[in-house]
Tab-separated table of C-alpha atoms in Angstrom:
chain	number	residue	atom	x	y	z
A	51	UNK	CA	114.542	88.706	125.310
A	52	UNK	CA	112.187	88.474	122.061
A	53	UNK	CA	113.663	87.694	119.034
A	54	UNK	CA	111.732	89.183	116.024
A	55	UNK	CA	112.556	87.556	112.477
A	56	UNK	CA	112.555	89.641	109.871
A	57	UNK	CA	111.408	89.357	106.483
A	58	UNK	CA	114.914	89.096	105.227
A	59	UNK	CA	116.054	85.844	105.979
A	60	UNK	CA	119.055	85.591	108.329
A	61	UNK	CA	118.593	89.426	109.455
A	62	UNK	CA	116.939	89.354	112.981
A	63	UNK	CA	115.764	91.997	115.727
A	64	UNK	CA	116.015	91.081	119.728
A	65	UNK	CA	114.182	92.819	121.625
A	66	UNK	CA	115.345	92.566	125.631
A	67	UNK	CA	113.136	94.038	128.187
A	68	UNK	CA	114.760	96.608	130.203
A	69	UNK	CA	113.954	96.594	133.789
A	70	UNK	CA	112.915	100.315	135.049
A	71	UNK	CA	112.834	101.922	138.667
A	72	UNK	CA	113.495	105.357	139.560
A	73	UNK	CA	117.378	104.707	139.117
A	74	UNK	CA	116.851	103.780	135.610
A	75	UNK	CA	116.883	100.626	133.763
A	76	UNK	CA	119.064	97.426	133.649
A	77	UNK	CA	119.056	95.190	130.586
A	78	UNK	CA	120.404	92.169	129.201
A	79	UNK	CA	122.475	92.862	126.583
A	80	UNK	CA	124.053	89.800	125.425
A	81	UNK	CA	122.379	85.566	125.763
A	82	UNK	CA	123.693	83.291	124.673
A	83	UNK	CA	121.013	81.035	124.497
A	84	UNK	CA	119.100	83.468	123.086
A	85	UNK	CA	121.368	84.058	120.034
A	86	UNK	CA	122.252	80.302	119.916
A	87	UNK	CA	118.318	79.097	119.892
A	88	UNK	CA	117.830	81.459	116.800
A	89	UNK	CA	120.833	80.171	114.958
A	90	UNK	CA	123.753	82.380	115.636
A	91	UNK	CA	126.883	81.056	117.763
A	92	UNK	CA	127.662	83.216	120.313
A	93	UNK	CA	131.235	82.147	120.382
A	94	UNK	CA	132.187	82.939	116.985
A	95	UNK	CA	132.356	86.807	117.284
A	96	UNK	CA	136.225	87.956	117.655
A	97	UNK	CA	135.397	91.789	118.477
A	98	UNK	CA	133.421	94.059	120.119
A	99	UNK	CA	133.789	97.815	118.822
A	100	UNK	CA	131.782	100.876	119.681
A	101	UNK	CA	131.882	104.677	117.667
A	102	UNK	CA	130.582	107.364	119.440
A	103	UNK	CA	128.859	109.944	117.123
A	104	UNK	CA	127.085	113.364	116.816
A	105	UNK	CA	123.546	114.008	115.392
A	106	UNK	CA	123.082	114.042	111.583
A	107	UNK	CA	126.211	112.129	111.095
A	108	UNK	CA	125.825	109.112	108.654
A	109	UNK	CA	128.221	106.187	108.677
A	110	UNK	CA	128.496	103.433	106.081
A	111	UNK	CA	127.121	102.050	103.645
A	112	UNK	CA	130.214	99.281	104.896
A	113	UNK	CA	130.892	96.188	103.770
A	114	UNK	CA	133.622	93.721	103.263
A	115	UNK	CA	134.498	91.297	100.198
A	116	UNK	CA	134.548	87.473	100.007
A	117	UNK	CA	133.303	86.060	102.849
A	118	UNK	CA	132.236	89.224	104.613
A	119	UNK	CA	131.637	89.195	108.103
A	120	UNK	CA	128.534	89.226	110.438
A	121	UNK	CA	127.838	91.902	113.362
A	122	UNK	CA	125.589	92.098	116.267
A	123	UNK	CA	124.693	95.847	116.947
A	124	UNK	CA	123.073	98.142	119.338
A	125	UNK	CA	122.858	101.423	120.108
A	126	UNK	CA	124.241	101.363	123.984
A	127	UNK	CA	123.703	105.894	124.215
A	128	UNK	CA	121.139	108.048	122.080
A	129	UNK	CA	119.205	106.894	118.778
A	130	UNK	CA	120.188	105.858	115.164
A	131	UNK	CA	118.880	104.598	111.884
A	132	UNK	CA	120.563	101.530	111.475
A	133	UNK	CA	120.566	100.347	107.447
A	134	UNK	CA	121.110	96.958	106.924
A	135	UNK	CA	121.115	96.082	102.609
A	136	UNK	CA	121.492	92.451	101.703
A	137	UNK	CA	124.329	91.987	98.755
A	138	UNK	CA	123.935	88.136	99.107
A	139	UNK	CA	124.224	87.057	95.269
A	140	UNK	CA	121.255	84.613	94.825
A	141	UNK	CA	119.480	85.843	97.924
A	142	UNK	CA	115.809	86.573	96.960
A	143	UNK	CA	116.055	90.074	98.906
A	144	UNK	CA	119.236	91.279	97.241
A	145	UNK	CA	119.692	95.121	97.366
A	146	UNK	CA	116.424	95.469	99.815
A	147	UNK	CA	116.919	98.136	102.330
A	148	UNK	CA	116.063	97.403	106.103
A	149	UNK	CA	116.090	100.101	108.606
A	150	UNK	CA	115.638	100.002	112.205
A	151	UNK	CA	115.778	102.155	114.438
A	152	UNK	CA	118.188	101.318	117.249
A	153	UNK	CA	118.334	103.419	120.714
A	154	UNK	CA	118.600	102.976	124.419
A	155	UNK	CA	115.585	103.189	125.745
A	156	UNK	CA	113.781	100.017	123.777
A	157	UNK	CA	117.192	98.536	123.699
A	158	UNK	CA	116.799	96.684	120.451
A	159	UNK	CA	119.463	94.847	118.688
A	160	UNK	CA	119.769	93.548	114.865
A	161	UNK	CA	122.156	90.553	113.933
A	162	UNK	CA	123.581	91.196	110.161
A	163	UNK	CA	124.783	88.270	108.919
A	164	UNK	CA	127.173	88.068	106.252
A	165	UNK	CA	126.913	89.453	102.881
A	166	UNK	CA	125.454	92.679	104.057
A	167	UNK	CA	126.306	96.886	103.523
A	168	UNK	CA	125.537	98.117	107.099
A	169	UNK	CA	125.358	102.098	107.649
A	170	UNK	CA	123.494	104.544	110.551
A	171	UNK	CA	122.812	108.031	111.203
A	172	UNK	CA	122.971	109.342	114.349
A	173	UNK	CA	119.431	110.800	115.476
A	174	UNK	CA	120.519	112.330	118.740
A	175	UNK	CA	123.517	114.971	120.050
A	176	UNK	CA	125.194	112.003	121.016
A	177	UNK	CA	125.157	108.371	120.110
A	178	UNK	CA	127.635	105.456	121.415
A	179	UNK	CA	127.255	102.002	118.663
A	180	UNK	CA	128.262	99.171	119.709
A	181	UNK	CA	128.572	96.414	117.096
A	182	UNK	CA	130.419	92.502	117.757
A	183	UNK	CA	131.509	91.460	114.793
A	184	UNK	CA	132.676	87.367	113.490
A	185	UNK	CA	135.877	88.614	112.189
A	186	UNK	CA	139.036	90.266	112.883
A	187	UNK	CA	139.173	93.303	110.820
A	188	UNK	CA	140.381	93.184	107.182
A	189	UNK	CA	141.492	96.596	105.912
A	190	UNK	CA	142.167	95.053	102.281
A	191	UNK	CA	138.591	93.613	102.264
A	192	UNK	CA	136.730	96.744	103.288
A	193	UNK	CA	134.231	98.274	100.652
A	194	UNK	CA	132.084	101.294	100.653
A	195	UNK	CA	129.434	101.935	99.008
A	196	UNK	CA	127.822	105.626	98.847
A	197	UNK	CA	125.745	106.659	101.305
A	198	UNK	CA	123.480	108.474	98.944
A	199	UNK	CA	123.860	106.203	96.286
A	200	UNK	CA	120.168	106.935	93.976
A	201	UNK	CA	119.226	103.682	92.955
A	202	UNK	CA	119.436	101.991	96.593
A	203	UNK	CA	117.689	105.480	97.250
A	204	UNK	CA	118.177	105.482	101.808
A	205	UNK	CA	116.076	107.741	103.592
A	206	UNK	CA	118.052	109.639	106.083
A	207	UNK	CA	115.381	111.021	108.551
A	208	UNK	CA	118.040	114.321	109.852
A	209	UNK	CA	119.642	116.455	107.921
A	210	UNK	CA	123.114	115.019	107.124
A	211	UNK	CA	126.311	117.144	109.268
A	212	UNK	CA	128.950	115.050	108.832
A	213	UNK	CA	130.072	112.159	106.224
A	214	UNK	CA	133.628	110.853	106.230
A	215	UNK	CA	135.411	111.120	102.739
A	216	UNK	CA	135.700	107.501	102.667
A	217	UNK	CA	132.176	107.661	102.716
A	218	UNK	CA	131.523	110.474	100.377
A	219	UNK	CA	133.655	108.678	97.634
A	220	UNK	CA	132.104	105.564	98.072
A	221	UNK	CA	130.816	103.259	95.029
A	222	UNK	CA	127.671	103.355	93.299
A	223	UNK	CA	125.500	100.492	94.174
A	224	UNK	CA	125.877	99.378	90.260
A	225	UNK	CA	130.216	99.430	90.601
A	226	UNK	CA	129.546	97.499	93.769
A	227	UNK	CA	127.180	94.743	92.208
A	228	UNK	CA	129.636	94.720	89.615
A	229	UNK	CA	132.520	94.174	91.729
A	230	UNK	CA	130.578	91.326	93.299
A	231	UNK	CA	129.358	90.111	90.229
A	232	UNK	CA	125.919	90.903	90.923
């Protein structure tokens, strides 16, 4: 498994190699060595979730308040554009947008760490997203920011089908550096 820094620090790619024969592929989804050699303890994520999702539909921009919580994600069925914006007060690449795109044929994985607004749009007629996250979930720490939000300005390659209204009355990027006090 590669692991591919990125130039946001803390926000990494691994890349496994899929093994391929005319029944498919098998690949490594999860090493712990791997994750622990570039810094990330393996035993400190509490959950593993997945969403399953049809094409067009965005999800996010998520985060959570005060100490926030890291995720490992993949895309374990059909493509996405996974968004990853850094909200880290101080952090030299606060409010840059990362995308990457996540599907399961390259089999690529990004580790968010904390202090993060994570969204994706599902690229193909169906997409399962897997994501292990550090923390259990905290419903009164959950914030949203708006998916279409002009100043962090997200390129959505598909036309958009479907947006939750939690995500369609999310904050503007300049109520949520406010609320962080950005």
């Amino acid at each position: 498994m590669r692991v591919i820094p990125t130039d946001v620090d803390g926000l990494v790619v691994f890349e496994p190699t899929p093994h391929r024969d005319e029944r498919g592929y098998f690949s490594r989804t999860l090493d712990v060595q791997v994750l622990a050699d570039a810094g990330i303890d393996p035993a400190g994520f509490k959950q593993e979730n997945q969403s399953r999702s049809y094409q067009g539909v965005v999800r996010g921009l998520h985060g959570r308040l005060n100490a926030g919580e890291a995720k490992l994600v993949r895309c374990a069925h059909g493509a996405v554009l996974d968004v990853a914006i850094d909200t880290r007060p101080g952090s030299p690449t606060f409010g840059k947008v990362s995308r990457f795109l996540l599907d399961d044929q390259v089999c690529r994985q990004v580790y968010i760490p904390r202090g993060f607004l994570h969204g994706y749009q599902a690229l193909t007629c169906v997409t399962d997203f897997v994501y292990r996250i550090d923390d259990f979930y905290g419903p009164d720490e959950d914030v949203t920011v708006a998916y279409d939000d002009p100043t962090l300005a997200v390129v959505w390659p598909a036309p958009i089908t479907v947006v939750s209204q939690r995500d369609r009355s999310g904050l503007t990027w300049a109520a949520y550096r406010d609320l962080i006090g950005a």
